[in-house]
PDB file of N, CA and C in Angstrom:
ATOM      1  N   UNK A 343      23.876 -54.856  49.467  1.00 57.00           N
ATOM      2  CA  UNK A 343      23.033 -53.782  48.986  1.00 57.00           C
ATOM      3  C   UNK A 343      22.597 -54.023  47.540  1.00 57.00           C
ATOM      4  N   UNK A 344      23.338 -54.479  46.980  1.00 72.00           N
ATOM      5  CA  UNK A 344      23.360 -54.646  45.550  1.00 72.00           C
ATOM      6  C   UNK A 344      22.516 -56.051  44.902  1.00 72.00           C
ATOM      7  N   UNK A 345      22.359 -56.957  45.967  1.00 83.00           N
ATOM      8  CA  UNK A 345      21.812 -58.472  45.571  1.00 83.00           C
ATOM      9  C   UNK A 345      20.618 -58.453  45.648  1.00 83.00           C
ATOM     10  N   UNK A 346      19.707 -58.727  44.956  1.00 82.00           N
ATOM     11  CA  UNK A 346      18.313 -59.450  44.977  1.00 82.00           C
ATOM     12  C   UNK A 346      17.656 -60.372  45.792  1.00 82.00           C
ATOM     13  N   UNK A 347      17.315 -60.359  46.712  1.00 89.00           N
ATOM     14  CA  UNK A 347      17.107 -61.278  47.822  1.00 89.00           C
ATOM     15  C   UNK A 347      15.668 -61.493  48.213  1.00 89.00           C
ATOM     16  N   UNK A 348      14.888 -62.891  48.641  1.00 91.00           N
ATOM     17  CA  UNK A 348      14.319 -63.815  48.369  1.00 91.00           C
ATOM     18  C   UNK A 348      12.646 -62.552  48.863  1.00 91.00           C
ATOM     19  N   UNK A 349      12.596 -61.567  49.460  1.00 91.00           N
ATOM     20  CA  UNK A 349      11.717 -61.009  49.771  1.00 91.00           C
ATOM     21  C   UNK A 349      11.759 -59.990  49.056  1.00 91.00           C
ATOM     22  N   UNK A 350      12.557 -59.421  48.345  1.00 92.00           N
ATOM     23  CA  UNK A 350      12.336 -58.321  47.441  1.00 92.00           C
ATOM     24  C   UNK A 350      11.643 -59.174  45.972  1.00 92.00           C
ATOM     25  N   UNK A 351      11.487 -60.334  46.109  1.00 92.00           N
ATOM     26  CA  UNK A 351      11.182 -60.768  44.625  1.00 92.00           C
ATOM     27  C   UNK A 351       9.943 -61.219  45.157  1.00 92.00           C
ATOM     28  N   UNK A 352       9.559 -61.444  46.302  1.00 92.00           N
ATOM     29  CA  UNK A 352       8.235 -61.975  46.730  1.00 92.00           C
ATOM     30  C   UNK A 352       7.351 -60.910  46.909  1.00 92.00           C
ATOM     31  N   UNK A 353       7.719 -59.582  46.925  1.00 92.00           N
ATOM     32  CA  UNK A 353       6.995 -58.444  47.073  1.00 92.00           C
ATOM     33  C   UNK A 353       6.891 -57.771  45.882  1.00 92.00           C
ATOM     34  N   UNK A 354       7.905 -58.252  44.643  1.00 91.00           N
ATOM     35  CA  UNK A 354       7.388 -57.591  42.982  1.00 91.00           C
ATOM     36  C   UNK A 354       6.188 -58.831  42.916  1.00 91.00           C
ATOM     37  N   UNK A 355       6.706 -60.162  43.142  1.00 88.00           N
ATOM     38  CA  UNK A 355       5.349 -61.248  42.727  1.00 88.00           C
ATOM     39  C   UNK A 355       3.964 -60.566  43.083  1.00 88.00           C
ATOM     40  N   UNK A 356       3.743 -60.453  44.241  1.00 89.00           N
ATOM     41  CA  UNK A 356       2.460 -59.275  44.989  1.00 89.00           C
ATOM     42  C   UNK A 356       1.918 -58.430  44.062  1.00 89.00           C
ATOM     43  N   UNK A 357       2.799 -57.826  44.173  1.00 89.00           N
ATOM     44  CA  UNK A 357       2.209 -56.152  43.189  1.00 89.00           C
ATOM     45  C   UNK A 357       2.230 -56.356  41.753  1.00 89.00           C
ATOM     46  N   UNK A 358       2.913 -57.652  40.997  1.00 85.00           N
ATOM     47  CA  UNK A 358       2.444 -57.885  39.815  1.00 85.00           C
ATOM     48  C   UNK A 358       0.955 -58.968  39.883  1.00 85.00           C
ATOM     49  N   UNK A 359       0.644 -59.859  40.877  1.00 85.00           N
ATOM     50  CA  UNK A 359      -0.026 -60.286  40.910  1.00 85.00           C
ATOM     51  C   UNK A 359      -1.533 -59.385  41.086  1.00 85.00           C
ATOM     52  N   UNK A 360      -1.231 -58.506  42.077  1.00 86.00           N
ATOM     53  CA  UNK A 360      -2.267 -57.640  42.410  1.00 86.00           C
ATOM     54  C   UNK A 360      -2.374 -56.301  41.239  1.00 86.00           C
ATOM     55  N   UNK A 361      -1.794 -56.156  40.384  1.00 85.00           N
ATOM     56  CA  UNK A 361      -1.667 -55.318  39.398  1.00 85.00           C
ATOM     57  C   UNK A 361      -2.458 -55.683  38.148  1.00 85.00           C
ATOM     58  N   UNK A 362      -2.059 -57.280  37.717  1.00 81.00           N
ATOM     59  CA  UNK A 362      -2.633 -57.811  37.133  1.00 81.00           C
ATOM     60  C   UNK A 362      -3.850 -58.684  37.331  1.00 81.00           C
ATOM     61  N   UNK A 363      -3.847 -59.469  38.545  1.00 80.00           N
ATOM     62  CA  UNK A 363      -4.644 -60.444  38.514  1.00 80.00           C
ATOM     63  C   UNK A 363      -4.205 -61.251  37.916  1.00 80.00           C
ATOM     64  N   UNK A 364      -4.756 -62.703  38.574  1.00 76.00           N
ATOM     65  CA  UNK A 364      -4.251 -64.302  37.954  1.00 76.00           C
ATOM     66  C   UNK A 364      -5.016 -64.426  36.992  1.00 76.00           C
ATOM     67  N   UNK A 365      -6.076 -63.901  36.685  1.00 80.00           N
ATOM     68  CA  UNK A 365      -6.419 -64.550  35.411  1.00 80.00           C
ATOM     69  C   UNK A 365      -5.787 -63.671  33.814  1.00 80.00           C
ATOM     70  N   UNK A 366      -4.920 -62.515  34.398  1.00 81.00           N
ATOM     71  CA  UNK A 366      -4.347 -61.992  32.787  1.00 81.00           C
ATOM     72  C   UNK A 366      -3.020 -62.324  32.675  1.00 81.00           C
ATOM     73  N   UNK A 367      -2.650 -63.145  34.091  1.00 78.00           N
ATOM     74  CA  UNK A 367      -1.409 -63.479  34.022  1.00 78.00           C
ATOM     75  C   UNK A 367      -0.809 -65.253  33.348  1.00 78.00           C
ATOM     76  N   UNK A 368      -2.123 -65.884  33.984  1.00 82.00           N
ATOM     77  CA  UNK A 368      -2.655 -67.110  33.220  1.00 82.00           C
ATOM     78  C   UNK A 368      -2.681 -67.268  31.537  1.00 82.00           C
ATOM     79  N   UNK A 369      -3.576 -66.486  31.226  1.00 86.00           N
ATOM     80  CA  UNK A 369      -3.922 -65.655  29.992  1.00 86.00           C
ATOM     81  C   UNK A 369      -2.635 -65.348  29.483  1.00 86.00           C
ATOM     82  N   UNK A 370      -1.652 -65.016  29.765  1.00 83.00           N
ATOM     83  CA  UNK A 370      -0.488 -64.461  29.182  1.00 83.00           C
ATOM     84  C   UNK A 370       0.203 -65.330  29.049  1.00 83.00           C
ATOM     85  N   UNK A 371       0.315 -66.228  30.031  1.00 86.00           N
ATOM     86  CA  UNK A 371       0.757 -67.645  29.898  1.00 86.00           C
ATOM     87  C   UNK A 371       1.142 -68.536  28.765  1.00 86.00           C
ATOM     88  N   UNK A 372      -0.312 -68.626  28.705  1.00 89.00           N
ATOM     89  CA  UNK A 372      -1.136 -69.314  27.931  1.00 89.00           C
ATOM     90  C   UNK A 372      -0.933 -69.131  26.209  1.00 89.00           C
ATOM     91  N   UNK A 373      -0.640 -67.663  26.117  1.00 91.00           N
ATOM     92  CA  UNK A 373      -0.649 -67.291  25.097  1.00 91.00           C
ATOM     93  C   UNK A 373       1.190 -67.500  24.921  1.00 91.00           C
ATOM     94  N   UNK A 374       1.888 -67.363  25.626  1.00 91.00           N
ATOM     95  CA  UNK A 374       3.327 -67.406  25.958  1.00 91.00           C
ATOM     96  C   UNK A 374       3.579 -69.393  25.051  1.00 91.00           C
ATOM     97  N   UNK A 375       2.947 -70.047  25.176  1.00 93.00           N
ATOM     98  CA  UNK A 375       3.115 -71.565  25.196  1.00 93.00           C
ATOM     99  C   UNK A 375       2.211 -71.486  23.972  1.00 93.00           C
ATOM    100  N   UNK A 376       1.632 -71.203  23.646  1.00 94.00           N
ATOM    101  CA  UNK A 376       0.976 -71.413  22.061  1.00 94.00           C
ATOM    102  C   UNK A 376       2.007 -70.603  21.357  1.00 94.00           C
ATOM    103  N   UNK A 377       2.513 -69.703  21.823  1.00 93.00           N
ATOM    104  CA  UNK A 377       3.526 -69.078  20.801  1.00 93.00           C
ATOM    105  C   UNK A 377       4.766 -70.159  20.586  1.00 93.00           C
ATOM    106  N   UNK A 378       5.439 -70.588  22.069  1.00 93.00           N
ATOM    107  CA  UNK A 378       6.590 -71.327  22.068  1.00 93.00           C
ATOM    108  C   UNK A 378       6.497 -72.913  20.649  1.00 93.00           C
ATOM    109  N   UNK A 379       4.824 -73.030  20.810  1.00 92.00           N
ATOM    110  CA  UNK A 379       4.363 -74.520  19.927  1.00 92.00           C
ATOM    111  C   UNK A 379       4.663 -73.924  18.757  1.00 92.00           C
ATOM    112  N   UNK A 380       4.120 -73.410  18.327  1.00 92.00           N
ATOM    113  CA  UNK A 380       4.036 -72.261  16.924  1.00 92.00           C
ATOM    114  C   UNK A 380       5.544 -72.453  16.572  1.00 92.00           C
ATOM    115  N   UNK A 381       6.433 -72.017  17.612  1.00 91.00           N
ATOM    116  CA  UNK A 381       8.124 -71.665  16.611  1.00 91.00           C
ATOM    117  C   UNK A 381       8.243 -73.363  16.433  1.00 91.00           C
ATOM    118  N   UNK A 382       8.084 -74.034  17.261  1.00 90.00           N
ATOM    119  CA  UNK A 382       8.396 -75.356  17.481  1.00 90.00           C
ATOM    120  C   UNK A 382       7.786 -76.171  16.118  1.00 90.00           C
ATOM    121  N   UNK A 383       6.417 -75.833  15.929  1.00 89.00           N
ATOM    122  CA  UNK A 383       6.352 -76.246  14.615  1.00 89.00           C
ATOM    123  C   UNK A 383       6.780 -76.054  13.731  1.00 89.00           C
ATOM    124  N   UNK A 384       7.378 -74.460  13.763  1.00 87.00           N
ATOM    125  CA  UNK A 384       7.582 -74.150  12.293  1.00 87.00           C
ATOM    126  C   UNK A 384       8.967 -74.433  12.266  1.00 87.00           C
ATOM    127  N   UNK A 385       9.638 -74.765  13.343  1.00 84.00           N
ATOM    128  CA  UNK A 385      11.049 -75.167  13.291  1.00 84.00           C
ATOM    129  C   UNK A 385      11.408 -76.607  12.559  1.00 84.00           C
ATOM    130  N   UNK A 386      10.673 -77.724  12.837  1.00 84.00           N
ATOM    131  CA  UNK A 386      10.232 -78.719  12.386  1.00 84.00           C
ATOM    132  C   UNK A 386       9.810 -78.991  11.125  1.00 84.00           C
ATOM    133  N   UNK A 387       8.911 -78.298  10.637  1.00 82.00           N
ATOM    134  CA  UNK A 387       8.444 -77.862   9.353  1.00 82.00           C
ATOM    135  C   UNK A 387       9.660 -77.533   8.218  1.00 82.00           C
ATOM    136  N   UNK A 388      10.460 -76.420   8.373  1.00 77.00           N
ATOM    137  CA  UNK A 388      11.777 -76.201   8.087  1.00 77.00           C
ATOM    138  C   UNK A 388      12.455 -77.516   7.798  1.00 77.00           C
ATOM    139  N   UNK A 389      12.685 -78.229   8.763  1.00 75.00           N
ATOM    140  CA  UNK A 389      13.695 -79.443   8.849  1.00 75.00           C
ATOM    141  C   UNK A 389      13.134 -80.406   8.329  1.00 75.00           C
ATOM    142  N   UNK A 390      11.828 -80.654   7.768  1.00 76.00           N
ATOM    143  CA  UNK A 390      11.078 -81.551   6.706  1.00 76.00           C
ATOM    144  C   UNK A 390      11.232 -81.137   4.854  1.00 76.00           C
ATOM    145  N   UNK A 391      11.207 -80.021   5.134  1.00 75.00           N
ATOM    146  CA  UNK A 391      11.390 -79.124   3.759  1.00 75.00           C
ATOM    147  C   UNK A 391      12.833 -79.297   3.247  1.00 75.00           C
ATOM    148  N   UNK A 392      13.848 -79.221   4.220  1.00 70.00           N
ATOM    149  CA  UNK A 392      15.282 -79.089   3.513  1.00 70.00           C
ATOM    150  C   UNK A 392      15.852 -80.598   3.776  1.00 70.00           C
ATOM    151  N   UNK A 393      14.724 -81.475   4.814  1.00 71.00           N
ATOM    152  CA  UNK A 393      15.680 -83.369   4.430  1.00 71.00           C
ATOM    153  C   UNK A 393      14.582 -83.603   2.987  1.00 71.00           C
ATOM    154  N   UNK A 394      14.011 -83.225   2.296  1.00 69.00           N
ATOM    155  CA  UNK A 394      13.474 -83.310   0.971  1.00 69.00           C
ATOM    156  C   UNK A 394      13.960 -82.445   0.406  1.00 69.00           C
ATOM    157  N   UNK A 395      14.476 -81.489   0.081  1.00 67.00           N
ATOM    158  CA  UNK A 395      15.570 -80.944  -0.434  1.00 67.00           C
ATOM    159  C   UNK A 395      16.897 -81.792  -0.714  1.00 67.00           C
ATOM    160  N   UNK A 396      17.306 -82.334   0.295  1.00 61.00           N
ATOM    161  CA  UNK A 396      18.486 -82.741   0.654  1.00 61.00           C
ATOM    162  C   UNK A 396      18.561 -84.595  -0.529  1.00 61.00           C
ATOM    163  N   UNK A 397      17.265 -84.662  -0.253  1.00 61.00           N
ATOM    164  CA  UNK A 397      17.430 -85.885  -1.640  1.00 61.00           C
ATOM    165  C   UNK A 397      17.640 -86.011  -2.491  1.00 61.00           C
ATOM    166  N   UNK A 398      17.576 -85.185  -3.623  1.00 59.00           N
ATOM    167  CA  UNK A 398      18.412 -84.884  -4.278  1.00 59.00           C
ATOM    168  C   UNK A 398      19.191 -83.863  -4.471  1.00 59.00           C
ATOM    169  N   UNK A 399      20.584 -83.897  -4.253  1.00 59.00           N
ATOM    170  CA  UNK A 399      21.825 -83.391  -3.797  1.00 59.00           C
ATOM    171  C   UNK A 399      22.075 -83.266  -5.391  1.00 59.00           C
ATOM    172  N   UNK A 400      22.714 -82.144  -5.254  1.00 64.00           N
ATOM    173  CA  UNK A 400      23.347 -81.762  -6.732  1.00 64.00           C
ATOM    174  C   UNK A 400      24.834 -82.403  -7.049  1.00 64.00           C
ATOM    175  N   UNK A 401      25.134 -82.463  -8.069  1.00 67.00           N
ATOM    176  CA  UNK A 401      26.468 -83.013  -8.448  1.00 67.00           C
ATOM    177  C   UNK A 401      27.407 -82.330  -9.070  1.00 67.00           C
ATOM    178  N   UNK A 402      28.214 -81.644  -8.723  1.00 71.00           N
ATOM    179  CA  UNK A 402      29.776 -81.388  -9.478  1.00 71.00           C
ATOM    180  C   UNK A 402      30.739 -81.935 -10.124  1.00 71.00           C
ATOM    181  N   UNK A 403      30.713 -82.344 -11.304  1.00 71.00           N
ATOM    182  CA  UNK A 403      31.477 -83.101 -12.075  1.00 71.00           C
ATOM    183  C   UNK A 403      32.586 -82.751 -12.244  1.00 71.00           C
ATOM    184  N   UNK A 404      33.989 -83.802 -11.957  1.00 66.00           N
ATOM    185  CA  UNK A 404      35.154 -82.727 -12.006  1.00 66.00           C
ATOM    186  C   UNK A 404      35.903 -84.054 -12.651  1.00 66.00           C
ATOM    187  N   UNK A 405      37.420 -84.034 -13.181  1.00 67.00           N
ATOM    188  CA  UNK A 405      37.892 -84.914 -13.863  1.00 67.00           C
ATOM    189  C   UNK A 405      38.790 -84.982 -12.343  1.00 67.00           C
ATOM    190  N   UNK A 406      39.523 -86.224 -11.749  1.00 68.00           N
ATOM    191  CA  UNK A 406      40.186 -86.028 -10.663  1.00 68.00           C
ATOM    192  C   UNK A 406      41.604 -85.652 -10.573  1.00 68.00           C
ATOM    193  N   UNK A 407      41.494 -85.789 -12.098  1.00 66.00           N
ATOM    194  CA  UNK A 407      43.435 -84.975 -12.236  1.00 66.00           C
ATOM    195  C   UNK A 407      43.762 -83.578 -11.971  1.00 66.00           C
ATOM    196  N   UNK A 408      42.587 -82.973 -12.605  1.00 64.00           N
ATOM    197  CA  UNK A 408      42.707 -81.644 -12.697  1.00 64.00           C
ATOM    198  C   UNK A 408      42.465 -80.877 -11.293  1.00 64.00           C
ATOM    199  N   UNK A 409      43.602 -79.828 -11.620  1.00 66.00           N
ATOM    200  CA  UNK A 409      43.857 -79.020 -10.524  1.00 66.00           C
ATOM    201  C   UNK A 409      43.838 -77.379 -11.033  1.00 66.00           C
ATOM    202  N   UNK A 410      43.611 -76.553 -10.522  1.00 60.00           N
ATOM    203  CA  UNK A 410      43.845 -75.064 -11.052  1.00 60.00           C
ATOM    204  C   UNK A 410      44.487 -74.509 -10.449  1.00 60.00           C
ATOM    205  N   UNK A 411      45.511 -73.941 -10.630  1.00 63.00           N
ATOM    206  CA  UNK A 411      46.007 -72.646  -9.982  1.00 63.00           C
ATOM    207  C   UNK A 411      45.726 -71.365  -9.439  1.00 63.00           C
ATOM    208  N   UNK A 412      46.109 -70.953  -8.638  1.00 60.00           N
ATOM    209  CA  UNK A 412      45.420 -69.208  -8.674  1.00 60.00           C
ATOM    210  C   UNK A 412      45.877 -68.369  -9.662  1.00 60.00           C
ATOM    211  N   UNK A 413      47.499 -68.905 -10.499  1.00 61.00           N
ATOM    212  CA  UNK A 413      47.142 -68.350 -11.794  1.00 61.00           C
ATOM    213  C   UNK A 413      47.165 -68.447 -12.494  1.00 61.00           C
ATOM    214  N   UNK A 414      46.750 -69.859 -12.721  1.00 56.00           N
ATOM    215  CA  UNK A 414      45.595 -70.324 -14.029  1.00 56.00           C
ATOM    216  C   UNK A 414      44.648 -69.302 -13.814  1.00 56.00           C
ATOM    217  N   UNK A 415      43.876 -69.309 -12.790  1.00 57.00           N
ATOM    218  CA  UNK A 415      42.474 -68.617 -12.593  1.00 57.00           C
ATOM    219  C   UNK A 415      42.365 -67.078 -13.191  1.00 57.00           C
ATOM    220  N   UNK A 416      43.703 -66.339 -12.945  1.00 61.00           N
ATOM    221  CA  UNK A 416      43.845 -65.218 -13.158  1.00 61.00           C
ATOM    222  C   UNK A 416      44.501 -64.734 -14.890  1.00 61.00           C
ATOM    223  N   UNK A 417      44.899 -65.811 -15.499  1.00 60.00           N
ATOM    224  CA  UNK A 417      44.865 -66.148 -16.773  1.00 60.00           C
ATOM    225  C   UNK A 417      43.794 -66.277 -17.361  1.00 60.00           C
ATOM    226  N   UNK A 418      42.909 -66.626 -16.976  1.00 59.00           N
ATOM    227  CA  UNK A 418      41.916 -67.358 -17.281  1.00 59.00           C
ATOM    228  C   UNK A 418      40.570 -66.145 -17.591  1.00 59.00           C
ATOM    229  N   UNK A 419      40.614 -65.247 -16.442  1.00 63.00           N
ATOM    230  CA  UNK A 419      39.719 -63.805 -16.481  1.00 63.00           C
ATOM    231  C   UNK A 419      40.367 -63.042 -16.957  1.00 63.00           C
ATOM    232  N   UNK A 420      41.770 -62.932 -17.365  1.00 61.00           N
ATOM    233  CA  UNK A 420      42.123 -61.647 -18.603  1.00 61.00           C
ATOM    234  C   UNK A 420      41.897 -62.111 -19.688  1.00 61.00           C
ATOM    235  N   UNK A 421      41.592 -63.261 -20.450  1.00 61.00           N
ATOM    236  CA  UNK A 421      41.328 -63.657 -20.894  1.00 61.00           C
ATOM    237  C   UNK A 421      40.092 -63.567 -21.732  1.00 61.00           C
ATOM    238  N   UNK A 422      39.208 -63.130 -20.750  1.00 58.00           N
ATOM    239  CA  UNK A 422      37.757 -62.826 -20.952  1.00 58.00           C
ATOM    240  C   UNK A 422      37.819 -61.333 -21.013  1.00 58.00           C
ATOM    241  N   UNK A 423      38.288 -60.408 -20.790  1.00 54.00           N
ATOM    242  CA  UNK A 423      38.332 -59.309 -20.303  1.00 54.00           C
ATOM    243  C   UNK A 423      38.700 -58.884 -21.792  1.00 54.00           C
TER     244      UNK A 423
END
């Protein structure tokens, strides 16, 4: 009772076909796949922008001995305070 079965979906196809007509459904299509290109470019686009970004990478200079504590850190802001 509950399942979707192969003639109940062939009889919405009908009445959307005959509701709409093939040519606004085409049309919708159509417009459906110029949209999908659209994200596709701009997805791409994105991923050109941030591997040129990505060339020059910033640098953090650190001495390799040094280590901090959490309370160093907290020494460190009463300090300022």
């Amino acid at each position: 009772m509950g399942s979707v079965g192969i003639w109940q979906i062939v009889i919405i196809a009908v009445v959307v076909v005959l509701l709409f007509g093939r040519g606004k459904i085409s049309e919708l299509m159509g417009d459906v796949a110029k949209g999908i290109n659209s994200f596709k470019k701009g997805l791409n686009d994105d991923a050109v922008e941030a591997k040129e970004k990505d060339e020059d990478p910033k640098v953090i200079d650190h001495a390799p001995g040094e280590s901090v504590s959490a309370q160093e850190k907290t020494e460190d802001t009463a300090k300022k305070d």
